[in-house]
Amino acid sequence: MGKFIELTAADGHKLAAYVAQPSGKARGGVVVIPEVFGVNSHIQQTTDGFDADGYLAVSPAMFDRAQRNYDTGYSAPEIEAGRAIMQKLDWKHAMLDVEAAIGEAKKGGKVGIVGYCYGGTVTWLAAGRASGLACAVPYYGGGMHGFINEK
């Protein structure tokens, strides 16, 4: 089981992150970027799963810049609310928040990043823009096509 901590991005923004640490020496670090539902119970369980596999896992609250402690379910109105909050964010700040999470995750060793939906797009972008990543795995990032020319 993980716990929430506070991270500080390079621009001074403070954001929450759910962190799960393995009981022994970490095999590496994993940054887990959530969908538009925030760091909800599903993402916490996913983060705990990486911990169970021996990784120091960090899931940053990517929506804290627009609405602190955002955590919701999967109904149609909740999906629309998540999309509305997501549209208040920008990619530059998202990368600052990702890099803050990478800084925490690297305490476990080499760092990979994985993201789902909105987090998949963030992961795709981080693969080219963020420093300190050994690998990136984006899942169903609907916005990735907008960044097809990223290196």
Tab-separated table of C-alpha atoms in Angstrom:
chain	number	residue	atom	x	y	z
A	1	MET	CA	0.000	0.000	0.000
A	2	GLY	CA	1.227	3.396	-0.940
A	3	LYS	CA	0.720	6.811	0.542
A	4	PHE	CA	0.291	10.356	-0.702
A	5	ILE	CA	3.235	12.737	-0.580
A	6	GLU	CA	3.801	16.217	-1.987
A	7	LEU	CA	6.101	16.893	-4.929
A	8	THR	CA	7.416	20.261	-6.075
A	9	ALA	CA	7.731	20.963	-9.802
A	10	ALA	CA	10.557	23.112	-11.174
A	11	ASP	CA	8.231	26.146	-11.342
A	12	GLY	CA	7.419	25.818	-7.622
A	13	HIS	CA	3.985	24.223	-8.112
A	14	LYS	CA	3.159	21.713	-5.373
A	15	LEU	CA	1.279	18.586	-6.412
A	16	ALA	CA	0.236	15.408	-4.691
A	17	ALA	CA	1.588	12.028	-5.707
A	18	TYR	CA	0.669	8.523	-4.650
A	19	VAL	CA	3.902	6.643	-3.921
A	20	ALA	CA	4.285	2.913	-3.339
A	21	GLN	CA	7.658	1.593	-2.195
A	22	PRO	CA	8.755	-2.035	-2.303
A	23	SER	CA	9.766	-3.682	0.944
A	24	GLY	CA	13.257	-4.514	-0.319
A	25	LYS	CA	15.693	-2.866	-2.697
A	26	ALA	CA	13.840	-1.381	-5.654
A	27	ARG	CA	14.381	-2.851	-9.128
A	28	GLY	CA	13.885	0.652	-10.560
A	29	GLY	CA	11.316	3.412	-10.595
A	30	VAL	CA	8.017	3.710	-12.463
A	31	VAL	CA	5.980	6.874	-13.003
A	32	VAL	CA	2.295	6.011	-13.453
A	33	ILE	CA	0.298	8.718	-15.258
A	34	PRO	CA	-3.466	8.415	-14.710
A	35	GLU	CA	-6.439	8.758	-16.995
A	36	VAL	CA	-8.852	11.707	-16.711
A	37	PHE	CA	-10.190	10.222	-13.474
A	38	GLY	CA	-7.279	11.382	-11.336
A	39	VAL	CA	-5.302	9.284	-8.887
A	40	ASN	CA	-8.391	7.247	-8.030
A	41	SER	CA	-8.566	3.829	-6.403
A	42	HIS	CA	-7.882	2.061	-9.708
A	43	ILE	CA	-4.664	4.036	-10.346
A	44	GLN	CA	-3.628	3.519	-6.727
A	45	GLN	CA	-4.090	-0.247	-7.198
A	46	THR	CA	-2.119	-0.108	-10.445
A	47	THR	CA	0.674	1.801	-8.690
A	48	ASP	CA	0.616	-0.734	-5.851
A	49	GLY	CA	0.964	-3.478	-8.468
A	50	PHE	CA	4.261	-2.032	-9.686
A	51	ASP	CA	5.356	-1.867	-6.051
A	52	ALA	CA	4.446	-5.561	-5.611
A	53	ASP	CA	6.720	-6.295	-8.581
A	54	GLY	CA	9.605	-4.549	-6.815
A	55	TYR	CA	9.461	-1.031	-8.265
A	56	LEU	CA	9.286	2.332	-6.543
A	57	ALA	CA	6.089	3.588	-8.184
A	58	VAL	CA	4.937	7.221	-8.279
A	59	SER	CA	1.579	8.431	-9.598
A	60	PRO	CA	1.480	12.244	-9.761
A	61	ALA	CA	-1.816	14.105	-9.401
A	62	MET	CA	-1.643	15.652	-12.859
A	63	PHE	CA	-4.887	17.599	-12.366
A	64	ASP	CA	-3.741	19.448	-9.228
A	65	ARG	CA	-2.989	22.548	-11.300
A	66	ALA	CA	-6.687	22.806	-12.223
A	67	GLN	CA	-8.419	21.087	-9.285
A	68	ARG	CA	-6.690	19.655	-6.234
A	69	ASN	CA	-7.511	16.135	-5.069
A	70	TYR	CA	-9.441	15.273	-8.236
A	71	ASP	CA	-10.580	11.652	-7.995
A	72	THR	CA	-13.637	10.321	-9.762
A	73	GLY	CA	-15.343	7.291	-11.206
A	74	TYR	CA	-16.260	6.173	-14.693
A	75	SER	CA	-19.815	7.333	-15.365
A	76	ALA	CA	-20.535	9.477	-18.444
A	77	PRO	CA	-20.873	12.701	-16.390
A	78	GLU	CA	-17.605	11.933	-14.560
A	79	ILE	CA	-15.828	11.345	-17.873
A	80	GLU	CA	-17.068	14.705	-19.169
A	81	ALA	CA	-15.969	16.429	-15.947
A	82	GLY	CA	-12.502	14.891	-16.324
A	83	ARG	CA	-12.249	16.037	-19.917
A	84	ALA	CA	-13.250	19.567	-18.907
A	85	ILE	CA	-10.536	19.694	-16.251
A	86	MET	CA	-7.986	18.203	-18.656
A	87	GLN	CA	-8.676	21.026	-21.118
A	88	LYS	CA	-7.624	23.559	-18.461
A	89	LEU	CA	-4.112	22.078	-18.423
A	90	ASP	CA	-1.192	22.684	-20.745
A	91	TRP	CA	1.569	20.365	-21.890
A	92	LYS	CA	4.437	22.528	-20.635
A	93	HIS	CA	3.160	22.302	-17.050
A	94	ALA	CA	2.353	18.604	-17.486
A	95	MET	CA	6.017	17.976	-18.343
A	96	LEU	CA	7.136	19.889	-15.234
A	97	ASP	CA	4.873	17.690	-13.111
A	98	VAL	CA	6.152	14.546	-14.835
A	99	GLU	CA	9.741	15.581	-14.190
A	100	ALA	CA	8.937	16.104	-10.495
A	101	ALA	CA	7.583	12.546	-10.416
A	102	ILE	CA	10.677	11.250	-12.234
A	103	GLY	CA	12.809	12.918	-9.560
A	104	GLU	CA	10.992	10.940	-6.872
A	105	ALA	CA	10.954	7.664	-8.834
A	106	LYS	CA	14.688	7.765	-9.560
A	107	LYS	CA	15.289	7.055	-5.873
A	108	GLY	CA	14.527	3.487	-6.984
A	109	GLY	CA	17.002	3.429	-9.886
A	110	LYS	CA	16.386	3.721	-13.626
A	111	VAL	CA	12.944	5.169	-14.360
A	112	GLY	CA	10.247	4.119	-16.777
A	113	ILE	CA	6.937	5.857	-17.352
A	114	VAL	CA	3.556	4.343	-18.148
A	115	GLY	CA	0.319	6.184	-18.798
A	116	TYR	CA	-3.272	5.430	-19.660
A	117	CYS	CA	-5.630	7.482	-21.883
A	118	TYR	CA	-4.772	11.128	-21.019
A	119	GLY	CA	-1.745	9.636	-19.272
A	120	GLY	CA	-0.860	7.765	-22.463
A	121	THR	CA	-0.588	11.068	-24.303
A	122	VAL	CA	1.445	12.555	-21.446
A	123	THR	CA	3.720	9.499	-21.572
A	124	TRP	CA	4.165	9.806	-25.340
A	125	LEU	CA	5.136	13.450	-24.952
A	126	ALA	CA	7.406	12.736	-21.969
A	127	ALA	CA	9.315	10.152	-24.015
A	128	GLY	CA	10.659	12.980	-26.144
A	129	ARG	CA	10.631	15.945	-23.792
A	130	ALA	CA	11.312	14.765	-20.235
A	131	SER	CA	14.778	13.925	-19.001
A	132	GLY	CA	15.720	10.936	-16.907
A	133	LEU	CA	13.589	8.232	-18.547
A	134	ALA	CA	14.906	4.808	-19.527
A	135	CYS	CA	11.664	3.764	-21.242
A	136	ALA	CA	8.088	4.870	-21.892
A	137	VAL	CA	4.898	2.849	-22.430
A	138	PRO	CA	1.817	4.840	-23.488
A	139	TYR	CA	-1.550	3.069	-23.480
A	140	TYR	CA	-4.448	4.316	-25.616
A	141	GLY	CA	-3.367	7.943	-25.553
A	142	GLY	CA	-6.017	9.526	-27.725
A	143	GLY	CA	-4.043	12.744	-28.132
A	144	MET	CA	-0.787	11.148	-29.316
A	145	HIS	CA	-1.585	11.852	-32.968
A	146	GLY	CA	-1.269	15.562	-32.176
A	147	PHE	CA	2.378	14.979	-31.327
A	148	ILE	CA	3.300	12.621	-34.173
A	149	ASN	CA	6.364	14.711	-35.072
A	150	GLU	CA	7.916	14.574	-31.594
A	151	LYS	CA	11.419	13.131	-31.493
